[in-house]
Amino acid sequence: ASRALVRQGDPEPALAAAASPARAFEDSPWCSAAAIPQFGGARLYEELAKRHENARFILTVRESQSWWASVERWVAVKASKKEKLIRTYTTLLGVTRFDNETFIEAYEEHNRRVQDFFSDQPDRLLVVDLREATWSTFCVFLEYWSGCPSGDLPRENTYQAPARSNYRSRRSRSKSSVPPHSSAYVGPLGM
């Protein structure tokens, strides 16, 4: 979906068509860290934030090495789609190599860039580590007072990167089919 949006000569119609009827977006393509030439080098979340002044955005973060391990595991689990997933991840992060150093650098830069973009509008961005979040974290940010769920958030993707000395042997035994959390979930709300 992200490539379809940004490959068009003028992404305006596709972006407007995709964003207008929605109340929330998550993951790809809305989390794209890559600059989009048709937006003058802006990122998709930046363009959406400009177009939807009341939108709120949620950036999910986690320890960088754990994030990379999760990405690697997800690609390994989906072996039949490995090359396509690698192309998708490299496109979304705006990088050319699929390796630990390149991806972690891009992930951390993306997280910094999102936070810097919203630094003068802190009420529009929630930065959250899902290991520490509660339903209340989201309900307060979204001003959703009347129906906030109780109890714990679902915990499906809790993989932690093992110590470097055990990394290879433990990684090869992994069987998870849960995709890694995106570096950013962005969602225009209340349009």
PDB file of N, CA and C in Angstrom, residues 86-87 89-91 93-99 102-103 106:
ATOM      1  N   ILE A  86      11.863  -8.154   3.111  1.00  0.00           N
ATOM      2  CA  ILE A  86      13.082  -7.349   3.209  1.00  0.00           C
ATOM      3  C   ILE A  86      12.938  -6.086   2.367  1.00  0.00           C
ATOM      4  N   ARG A  87      12.415  -6.213   1.151  1.00  0.00           N
ATOM      5  CA  ARG A  87      12.187  -5.030   0.309  1.00  0.00           C
ATOM      6  C   ARG A  87      11.207  -4.063   0.985  1.00  0.00           C
ATOM      7  N   TYR A  89      10.529  -3.749   4.275  1.00  0.00           N
ATOM      8  CA  TYR A  89      11.173  -3.112   5.428  1.00  0.00           C
ATOM      9  C   TYR A  89      12.195  -2.070   4.997  1.00  0.00           C
ATOM     10  N   THR A  90      13.022  -2.379   4.013  1.00  0.00           N
ATOM     11  CA  THR A  90      14.037  -1.404   3.592  1.00  0.00           C
ATOM     12  C   THR A  90      13.377  -0.169   2.988  1.00  0.00           C
ATOM     13  N   THR A  91      12.284  -0.369   2.236  1.00  0.00           N
ATOM     14  CA  THR A  91      11.555   0.770   1.665  1.00  0.00           C
ATOM     15  C   THR A  91      10.950   1.636   2.766  1.00  0.00           C
ATOM     16  N   LEU A  93      11.859   1.970   5.832  1.00  0.00           N
ATOM     17  CA  LEU A  93      12.888   2.645   6.629  1.00  0.00           C
ATOM     18  C   LEU A  93      13.773   3.558   5.795  1.00  0.00           C
ATOM     19  N   GLY A  94      13.649   3.490   4.470  1.00  0.00           N
ATOM     20  CA  GLY A  94      14.456   4.351   3.618  1.00  0.00           C
ATOM     21  C   GLY A  94      15.924   3.967   3.607  1.00  0.00           C
ATOM     22  N   VAL A  95      16.208   2.659   3.684  1.00  0.00           N
ATOM     23  CA  VAL A  95      17.590   2.164   3.681  1.00  0.00           C
ATOM     24  C   VAL A  95      17.765   1.173   2.540  1.00  0.00           C
ATOM     25  N   THR A  96      19.016   0.802   2.287  1.00  0.00           N
ATOM     26  CA  THR A  96      19.290  -0.131   1.189  1.00  0.00           C
ATOM     27  C   THR A  96      19.809  -1.473   1.654  1.00  0.00           C
ATOM     28  N   ARG A  97      20.157  -1.590   2.935  1.00  0.00           N
ATOM     29  CA  ARG A  97      20.703  -2.859   3.435  1.00  0.00           C
ATOM     30  C   ARG A  97      19.846  -3.403   4.566  1.00  0.00           C
ATOM     31  N   PHE A  98      19.732  -4.729   4.604  1.00  0.00           N
ATOM     32  CA  PHE A  98      19.003  -5.415   5.669  1.00  0.00           C
ATOM     33  C   PHE A  98      20.033  -6.015   6.622  1.00  0.00           C
ATOM     34  N   ASP A  99      20.455  -5.224   7.590  1.00  0.00           N
ATOM     35  CA  ASP A  99      21.386  -5.715   8.604  1.00  0.00           C
ATOM     36  C   ASP A  99      21.160  -4.962   9.907  1.00  0.00           C
ATOM     37  N   THR A 102      22.415  -1.101  10.164  1.00  0.00           N
ATOM     38  CA  THR A 102      21.641  -0.203   9.303  1.00  0.00           C
ATOM     39  C   THR A 102      20.220  -0.038   9.815  1.00  0.00           C
ATOM     40  N   PHE A 103      19.585  -1.144  10.179  1.00  0.00           N
ATOM     41  CA  PHE A 103      18.197  -1.079  10.617  1.00  0.00           C
ATOM     42  C   PHE A 103      18.048  -0.383  11.965  1.00  0.00           C
ATOM     43  N   ALA A 106      18.428   3.316  11.471  1.00  0.00           N
ATOM     44  CA  ALA A 106      17.231   3.889  10.838  1.00  0.00           C
ATOM     45  C   ALA A 106      16.055   3.927  11.812  1.00  0.00           C
TER      46      ALA A 106
END
